[in-house]
C-alpha positions as a LaTeX table, in Angstrom:
\begin{tabular}{lrrr}
\hline
Residue & $x$ (\AA) & $y$ (\AA) & $z$ (\AA) \\
\hline
Unk1 & $-7.92$ & $-25.29$ & 15.15 \\
Unk2 & $-9.31$ & $-21.87$ & 14.20 \\
Unk3 & $-10.35$ & $-21.13$ & 10.63 \\
Unk4 & $-7.65$ & $-20.17$ & 8.11 \\
Unk5 & $-8.78$ & $-16.53$ & 8.18 \\
Unk6 & $-8.66$ & $-16.49$ & 11.99 \\
Unk7 & $-5.14$ & $-17.93$ & 11.84 \\
Unk8 & $-4.20$ & $-15.27$ & 9.27 \\
Unk9 & $-5.59$ & $-12.59$ & 11.59 \\
Unk10 & $-3.42$ & $-13.91$ & 14.42 \\
Unk11 & $-0.45$ & $-14.40$ & 12.10 \\
Unk12 & $-0.68$ & $-10.81$ & 10.84 \\
Unk13 & $-0.36$ & $-9.46$ & 14.38 \\
Unk14 & 2.29 & $-11.98$ & 15.47 \\
Unk15 & 4.41 & $-11.32$ & 12.38 \\
Unk16 & 4.28 & $-7.55$ & 12.75 \\
Unk17 & 5.28 & $-7.82$ & 16.41 \\
Unk18 & 8.10 & $-10.20$ & 15.46 \\
Unk19 & 9.37 & $-7.75$ & 12.78 \\
Unk20 & 9.29 & $-4.83$ & 15.22 \\
Unk21 & 11.25 & $-6.79$ & 17.82 \\
Unk22 & 13.80 & $-7.87$ & 15.20 \\
Unk23 & 14.38 & $-4.28$ & 14.07 \\
Unk24 & 14.83 & $-3.03$ & 17.63 \\
Unk25 & 17.15 & $-5.96$ & 18.45 \\
Unk26 & 19.11 & $-5.09$ & 15.30 \\
Unk27 & 19.93 & $-1.74$ & 16.88 \\
Unk28 & 17.55 & 0.62 & 15.14 \\
Unk29 & 16.47 & 3.37 & 17.50 \\
Unk30 & 14.90 & 6.11 & 15.40 \\
Unk31 & 11.15 & 5.60 & 15.26 \\
Unk32 & 10.99 & 6.95 & 11.72 \\
Unk33 & 13.46 & 4.28 & 10.55 \\
Unk34 & 11.72 & 1.57 & 12.58 \\
Unk35 & 8.36 & 2.43 & 11.07 \\
Unk36 & 9.64 & 2.69 & 7.49 \\
Unk37 & 11.40 & $-0.67$ & 7.61 \\
Unk38 & 8.57 & $-2.40$ & 9.47 \\
Unk39 & 6.02 & $-1.23$ & 6.89 \\
Unk40 & 8.27 & $-2.46$ & 4.08 \\
Unk41 & 8.74 & $-5.88$ & 5.68 \\
Unk42 & 5.07 & $-6.52$ & 6.49 \\
Unk43 & 3.76 & $-5.51$ & 3.04 \\
Unk44 & 2.19 & $-8.34$ & 1.06 \\
Unk45 & 4.98 & $-8.53$ & $-1.57$ \\
Unk46 & 7.62 & $-8.90$ & 1.18 \\
Unk47 & 5.55 & $-11.60$ & 2.87 \\
Unk48 & 5.31 & $-13.49$ & $-0.43$ \\
Unk49 & 9.08 & $-13.23$ & $-0.91$ \\
Unk50 & 9.60 & $-14.70$ & 2.57 \\
Unk51 & 7.02 & $-17.42$ & 1.89 \\
Unk52 & 8.90 & $-18.42$ & $-1.28$ \\
Unk53 & 12.10 & $-18.69$ & 0.77 \\
Unk54 & 10.33 & $-20.80$ & 3.42 \\
Unk55 & 8.51 & $-23.21$ & 1.09 \\
Unk56 & 11.35 & $-25.74$ & 0.62 \\
Unk57 & 11.63 & $-26.01$ & 4.41 \\
Unk58 & 7.93 & $-26.57$ & 5.11 \\
Unk59 & 6.25 & $-29.86$ & 5.89 \\
Unk60 & 3.24 & $-31.03$ & 3.90 \\
Unk61 & 0.99 & $-30.07$ & 6.85 \\
Unk62 & 2.45 & $-26.55$ & 6.92 \\
Unk63 & 2.00 & $-26.22$ & 3.15 \\
Unk64 & $-1.61$ & $-27.29$ & 3.61 \\
Unk65 & $-2.17$ & $-24.37$ & 6.02 \\
Unk66 & $-0.58$ & $-22.02$ & 3.49 \\
Unk67 & $-2.95$ & $-23.37$ & 0.80 \\
Unk68 & $-5.97$ & $-23.10$ & 3.09 \\
Unk69 & $-5.08$ & $-19.52$ & 3.99 \\
Unk70 & $-4.43$ & $-18.65$ & 0.35 \\
Unk71 & $-7.76$ & $-20.10$ & $-0.74$ \\
Unk72 & $-9.83$ & $-18.56$ & 2.08 \\
Unk73 & $-12.11$ & $-15.89$ & 0.71 \\
Unk74 & $-11.94$ & $-12.69$ & 2.74 \\
Unk75 & $-13.92$ & $-10.70$ & 0.12 \\
Unk76 & $-11.41$ & $-7.87$ & 0.20 \\
Unk77 & $-8.09$ & $-6.89$ & $-1.33$ \\
Unk78 & $-6.22$ & $-3.63$ & $-0.73$ \\
Unk79 & $-5.73$ & $-1.34$ & $-3.71$ \\
Unk80 & $-1.98$ & $-1.41$ & $-3.11$ \\
Unk81 & $-1.57$ & $-5.03$ & $-4.27$ \\
Unk82 & $-2.99$ & $-7.52$ & $-6.73$ \\
Unk83 & $-5.31$ & $-10.38$ & $-5.74$ \\
Unk84 & $-2.72$ & $-13.12$ & $-6.27$ \\
Unk85 & $-0.13$ & $-11.43$ & $-4.06$ \\
Unk86 & $-2.74$ & $-10.67$ & $-1.42$ \\
Unk87 & $-3.92$ & $-14.29$ & $-1.30$ \\
Unk88 & $-0.38$ & $-15.62$ & $-1.04$ \\
Unk89 & 0.33 & $-13.16$ & 1.78 \\
Unk90 & $-2.83$ & $-14.39$ & 3.53 \\
Unk91 & $-1.47$ & $-17.93$ & 3.19 \\
Unk92 & 1.81 & $-16.77$ & 4.77 \\
Unk93 & $-0.06$ & $-15.09$ & 7.64 \\
Unk94 & $-2.11$ & $-18.27$ & 8.14 \\
Unk95 & 1.15 & $-20.22$ & 8.48 \\
Unk96 & 2.52 & $-17.72$ & 11.02 \\
Unk97 & $-0.74$ & $-17.99$ & 13.00 \\
Unk98 & $-0.51$ & $-21.78$ & 12.87 \\
Unk99 & 3.10 & $-21.69$ & 14.09 \\
Unk100 & 2.21 & $-19.23$ & 16.83 \\
Unk101 & $-0.37$ & $-21.66$ & 18.23 \\
Unk102 & 1.31 & $-25.00$ & 17.61 \\
Unk103 & 5.10 & $-24.63$ & 17.35 \\
Unk104 & 6.38 & $-21.12$ & 18.12 \\
Unk105 & 9.97 & $-22.34$ & 17.86 \\
Unk106 & 9.47 & $-22.51$ & 14.07 \\
Unk107 & 9.39 & $-18.71$ & 14.07 \\
Unk108 & 13.18 & $-18.92$ & 14.41 \\
Unk109 & 13.22 & $-19.50$ & 10.64 \\
Unk110 & 12.23 & $-15.85$ & 10.31 \\
Unk111 & 15.40 & $-14.89$ & 12.18 \\
Unk112 & 17.53 & $-16.81$ & 9.68 \\
Unk113 & 15.79 & $-15.16$ & 6.74 \\
Unk114 & 16.06 & $-11.61$ & 8.08 \\
Unk115 & 19.66 & $-11.98$ & 9.12 \\
Unk116 & 20.52 & $-13.17$ & 5.61 \\
Unk117 & 18.48 & $-10.38$ & 3.99 \\
Unk118 & 19.26 & $-7.45$ & 6.27 \\
Unk119 & 22.47 & $-8.61$ & 7.86 \\
Unk120 & 23.11 & $-9.14$ & 11.53 \\
Unk121 & 23.65 & $-5.62$ & 12.88 \\
Unk122 & 23.17 & $-6.47$ & 16.54 \\
Unk123 & 25.12 & $-4.34$ & 18.94 \\
\hline
\end{tabular}
């Protein structure tokens, strides 16, 4: 298995792609709206909110990947967020990377979360 930071790198890209597909599937067509919502949903605080929602549904192995990602030291933190939030978001991205490689069907949990948060506006 790749390192936690490598999984977070993969998870970051996989999650952003997943969010973009969800927004388009939800019927959004204006690029300005797509971009604004996608940026909001992939920000570290939004990832932490989603992680908190997921935690009760995660196995001990999945929680271990979250912890490993959270504790990995990337030696950087954006100015737009605090260190704690950034580390938790890295743990979330590590989990998404892990799921992408080992059990992509688990990504369906994201669908449940977003439909409950944003509503199911599919056309």
